[in-house]
Structure formats: structure tokens, C-alpha cells
Tab-separated table of N, CA and C in Angstrom:
chain	number	residue	atom	x	y	z
Z	1	MET	N	265.350	92.147	77.620
Z	1	MET	CA	266.039	91.632	76.971
Z	1	MET	C	266.322	90.165	77.059
Z	2	LEU	N	266.684	90.160	78.683
Z	2	LEU	CA	267.300	88.646	78.909
Z	2	LEU	C	266.273	87.655	78.193
Z	3	LYS	N	264.397	88.530	78.640
Z	3	LYS	CA	263.685	87.166	78.282
Z	3	LYS	C	263.617	87.376	76.942
Z	4	THR	N	263.784	87.763	76.284
Z	4	THR	CA	263.393	87.292	74.551
Z	4	THR	C	265.123	86.005	74.444
Z	5	LEU	N	266.080	86.594	74.664
Z	5	LEU	CA	267.145	85.957	74.640
Z	5	LEU	C	266.849	84.339	75.220
Z	6	LEU	N	266.178	84.500	76.512
Z	6	LEU	CA	266.027	83.031	76.294
Z	6	LEU	C	264.073	82.589	75.390
Z	7	LEU	N	263.734	83.461	75.936
Z	7	LEU	CA	262.892	82.892	74.670
Z	7	LEU	C	262.982	82.205	73.509
Z	8	ALA	N	263.847	82.581	73.024
Z	8	ALA	CA	264.564	82.962	71.670
Z	8	ALA	C	265.386	81.059	71.735
Z	9	GLY	N	266.065	81.049	72.941
Z	9	GLY	CA	266.763	79.800	72.478
Z	9	GLY	C	265.914	78.770	72.439
Z	10	ALA	N	264.832	79.096	73.523
Z	10	ALA	CA	263.883	78.098	73.936
Z	10	ALA	C	262.904	76.966	72.458
Z	11	ILE	N	263.014	78.349	71.512
Z	11	ILE	CA	261.903	78.106	70.453
Z	11	ILE	C	262.997	77.904	69.429
Z	12	LEU	N	263.856	77.782	69.757
Z	12	LEU	CA	265.047	77.538	69.079
Z	12	LEU	C	265.766	75.813	69.025
Z	13	HIS	N	265.495	76.005	70.455
Z	13	HIS	CA	265.779	74.422	70.936
Z	13	HIS	C	264.360	73.458	70.362
Z	14	ALA	N	263.091	73.392	70.683
Z	14	ALA	CA	262.087	72.935	70.313
Z	14	ALA	C	262.599	72.349	68.465
Z	15	THR	N	262.302	73.939	68.045
Z	15	THR	CA	262.134	73.708	66.741
Z	15	THR	C	263.507	73.186	65.438
Z	16	CYS	N	264.803	73.229	66.306
Z	16	CYS	CA	265.934	71.601	65.918
Z	16	CYS	C	266.491	70.572	66.754
Z	17	PRO	N	265.829	69.666	66.728
Z	17	PRO	CA	266.195	68.900	67.690
Z	17	PRO	C	267.714	68.561	67.474
Z	18	LYS	N	267.651	67.499	68.427
Z	18	LYS	CA	269.575	67.661	68.722
Z	18	LYS	C	269.964	66.243	68.556
Z	19	ILE	N	270.864	66.272	67.758
Z	19	ILE	CA	271.837	65.004	66.323
Z	19	ILE	C	272.271	64.227	68.684
Z	20	GLU	N	272.645	62.877	68.270
Z	20	GLU	CA	273.267	62.509	70.035
Z	20	GLU	C	274.169	61.102	69.480
Z	21	VAL	N	275.274	61.636	69.424
Z	21	VAL	CA	276.025	60.390	68.942
Z	21	VAL	C	276.241	59.950	70.131
Z	22	PHE	N	276.704	57.546	70.290
Z	22	PHE	CA	276.300	57.623	71.117
Z	22	PHE	C	277.318	56.402	71.457
Z	23	ASP	N	278.708	56.836	72.237
Z	23	ASP	CA	279.857	55.633	72.653
Z	23	ASP	C	279.508	54.779	72.998
Z	24	ILE	N	279.529	53.603	72.573
Z	24	ILE	CA	278.683	52.123	73.483
Z	24	ILE	C	279.868	51.659	73.779
Z	25	ASP	N	281.687	52.050	73.629
Z	25	ASP	CA	282.743	51.585	74.540
Z	25	ASP	C	282.239	52.365	75.859
Z	26	LEU	N	282.011	53.606	75.631
Z	26	LEU	CA	281.748	54.252	77.089
Z	26	LEU	C	280.222	54.410	77.327
Z	27	GLY	N	279.212	54.119	77.206
Z	27	GLY	CA	277.849	54.181	77.366
Z	27	GLY	C	277.336	55.156	77.812
Z	28	LYS	N	277.710	55.927	77.016
Z	28	LYS	CA	277.108	56.934	77.453
Z	28	LYS	C	276.955	58.200	76.039
Z	29	VAL	N	276.525	59.094	76.002
Z	29	VAL	CA	276.256	60.492	75.206
Z	29	VAL	C	277.788	60.822	74.687
Z	30	THR	N	279.120	60.841	73.735
Z	30	THR	CA	279.544	61.727	73.792
Z	30	THR	C	280.184	63.269	72.836
Z	31	LYS	N	278.537	63.386	71.909
Z	31	LYS	CA	278.217	64.609	71.263
Z	31	LYS	C	277.009	64.632	71.429
Z	32	THR	N	277.155	65.758	71.674
Z	32	THR	CA	275.522	66.400	71.045
Z	32	THR	C	276.021	67.885	70.264
Z	33	THR	N	274.779	67.611	68.962
Z	33	THR	CA	274.373	68.767	68.225
Z	33	THR	C	273.489	68.834	67.727
Z	34	SER	N	273.777	70.505	66.774
Z	34	SER	CA	272.139	70.820	66.400
Z	34	SER	C	272.084	69.534	64.910
Z	35	SER	N	270.296	69.910	65.203
Z	35	SER	CA	270.325	68.962	63.439
Z	35	SER	C	269.776	70.662	62.880
Z	36	SER	N	269.306	70.461	61.334
Z	36	SER	CA	269.830	71.568	60.270
Z	36	SER	C	268.220	71.080	58.932
Z	37	LYS	N	268.180	71.868	58.683
Z	37	LYS	CA	266.679	71.217	57.612
Z	37	LYS	C	267.298	70.295	56.473
Z	38	GLN	N	268.871	71.285	56.606
Z	38	GLN	CA	269.916	70.738	54.978
Z	38	GLN	C	270.230	68.772	55.822
Z	39	ILE	N	270.058	68.472	57.486
Z	39	ILE	CA	270.718	67.092	57.238
Z	39	ILE	C	269.562	66.502	57.431
Z	40	GLN	N	268.485	67.294	58.237
Z	40	GLN	CA	266.876	66.211	57.694
Z	40	GLN	C	267.182	66.418	56.069
Z	41	GLU	N	266.645	66.826	55.629
Z	41	GLU	CA	266.036	66.575	54.421
Z	41	GLU	C	267.667	65.341	53.814
Z	42	GLU	N	268.672	65.248	53.993
Z	42	GLU	CA	269.721	64.243	54.254
Z	42	GLU	C	269.320	62.233	54.669
Z	43	VAL	N	268.774	62.346	55.998
Z	43	VAL	CA	268.312	62.194	56.520
Z	43	VAL	C	267.314	60.859	55.552
Z	44	LEU	N	266.273	61.690	55.045
Z	44	LEU	CA	264.978	61.377	54.745
Z	44	LEU	C	265.346	60.678	53.502
Z	45	VAL	N	266.621	61.330	53.008
Z	45	VAL	CA	267.103	60.424	50.939
Z	45	VAL	C	267.661	59.594	51.387
Z	46	TRP	N	268.344	59.382	52.634
Z	46	TRP	CA	268.383	58.159	52.994
Z	46	TRP	C	267.333	57.006	52.935
Z	47	LEU	N	266.523	57.016	53.990
Z	47	LEU	CA	265.261	56.414	54.332
Z	47	LEU	C	263.793	56.254	53.487
Z	48	LYS	N	263.937	57.022	52.502
Z	48	LYS	CA	264.095	56.756	50.397
Z	48	LYS	C	264.352	55.908	49.884
Z	49	SER	N	265.531	55.848	50.116
Z	49	SER	CA	266.772	53.855	49.136
Z	49	SER	C	265.871	52.614	50.104
Z	50	ILE	N	266.046	52.765	50.771
Z	50	ILE	CA	265.133	51.706	51.843
Z	50	ILE	C	263.959	50.875	51.040
Z	51	ASN	N	264.200	49.949	50.725
Z	51	ASN	CA	263.228	49.232	49.569
Z	51	ASN	C	263.638	48.154	49.317
Z	52	GLY	N	262.652	47.478	51.312
Z	52	GLY	CA	262.274	46.252	51.495
Z	52	GLY	C	262.685	45.714	53.234
Z	53	ILE	N	262.920	45.550	53.665
Z	53	ILE	CA	262.635	44.952	54.748
Z	53	ILE	C	262.677	43.248	54.646
Z	54	ASP	N	264.542	42.557	54.775
Z	54	ASP	CA	264.978	41.275	54.914
Z	54	ASP	C	264.059	40.836	56.418
Z	55	ASP	N	263.619	39.563	56.243
Z	55	ASP	CA	262.912	39.253	57.910
Z	55	ASP	C	263.635	38.079	58.015
Z	56	LYS	N	265.072	38.573	57.775
Z	56	LYS	CA	266.377	37.397	58.070
Z	56	LYS	C	267.494	37.618	58.621
Z	57	VAL	N	267.007	39.283	58.717
Z	57	VAL	CA	268.141	40.213	59.290
Z	57	VAL	C	268.273	40.042	60.432
Z	58	LYS	N	268.610	39.943	61.908
Z	58	LYS	CA	268.272	40.639	62.700
Z	58	LYS	C	269.435	41.236	63.486
Z	59	PHE	N	269.008	42.662	64.559
Z	59	PHE	CA	269.980	43.689	64.251
Z	59	PHE	C	270.146	43.265	65.521
Z	60	GLU	N	271.459	43.438	65.786
Z	60	GLU	CA	272.739	43.424	67.451
Z	60	GLU	C	273.789	44.501	67.113
Z	61	PRO	N	273.112	44.809	68.265
Z	61	PRO	CA	273.914	46.639	68.378
Z	61	PRO	C	275.635	45.443	68.619
Z	62	PRO	N	276.122	46.634	67.728
Z	62	PRO	CA	278.210	45.715	67.498
Z	62	PRO	C	278.351	46.261	69.632
Z	63	PRO	N	279.485	44.958	68.951
Z	63	PRO	CA	279.812	45.149	70.272
Z	63	PRO	C	280.764	47.214	70.682
Z	64	HIS	N	281.264	46.976	69.600
Z	64	HIS	CA	282.057	48.389	70.017
Z	64	HIS	C	281.478	49.294	68.062
Z	65	GLY	N	281.594	50.790	68.815
Z	65	GLY	CA	282.012	51.556	68.053
Z	65	GLY	C	280.323	52.912	68.347
Z	66	MET	N	279.548	53.532	67.601
Z	66	MET	CA	278.819	54.495	67.465
Z	66	MET	C	277.402	53.761	67.222
Z	67	VAL	N	276.666	55.191	68.093
Z	67	VAL	CA	275.332	55.019	67.528
Z	67	VAL	C	274.890	56.879	67.708
Z	68	ILE	N	274.017	56.907	66.151
Z	68	ILE	CA	273.597	58.307	65.909
Z	68	ILE	C	272.630	58.126	66.012
Z	69	LYS	N	272.016	59.083	66.495
Z	69	LYS	CA	270.341	59.509	66.775
Z	69	LYS	C	269.739	60.621	66.129
Z	70	MET	N	269.541	60.513	65.095
Z	70	MET	CA	268.578	61.687	65.063
Z	70	MET	C	267.279	61.783	64.456
Z	71	PRO	N	266.625	62.210	65.320
Z	71	PRO	CA	265.294	62.880	65.899
Z	71	PRO	C	265.133	63.487	64.357
Z	72	LEU	N	263.923	63.648	63.701
Z	72	LEU	CA	262.844	63.964	62.051
Z	72	LEU	C	261.871	64.659	62.827
Z	73	SER	N	261.898	65.697	62.486
Z	73	SER	CA	260.706	66.893	62.462
Z	73	SER	C	259.251	65.930	61.934
Z	74	PRO	N	258.558	66.419	62.265
Z	74	PRO	CA	257.032	65.629	61.788
Z	74	PRO	C	257.335	66.304	60.174
Z	75	PRO	N	256.970	65.960	59.531
Z	75	PRO	CA	256.677	66.425	58.234
Z	75	PRO	C	255.784	67.783	58.253
């Protein structure tokens, strides 16, 4: 039974990528949570709303705040 639970946990981990919240002030990941199909669908809506790239804008990480990493599953 333990092997079954470990295998199920490994499969769940592989199929549900982790979302990480990085605190710029602390310089480390402060929260990790599982993604879901609903979250992935919402992120895709955000990405599809992008209608172009402005080459005049330069990305500079903010001096304070949070950065959220949301891996997406292949389509």
C-alpha cells in the first residue's frame, strides 16, 4: 500500500506542476502550491489577451514585491 501511495504521489507531482511565489525582498521562494487545470486555463486566457509586443519597453525586475512562476502543461 505504501508503494501505491508513493507512486500516486509521484504521478500527481509530475502532472500538477508547482506554482512558486518568490519574494524579491527575501530573495527566496516563500510559497509553493499545486497548479490545477482551472489555474492553467486562466493563465492561458491572460496569455491569449496579449495583442503585441512593444519593443520600446524594457523589463526591469521591481526592487520590491513578488514574482509568480506558473509552469504550463504542454497543450
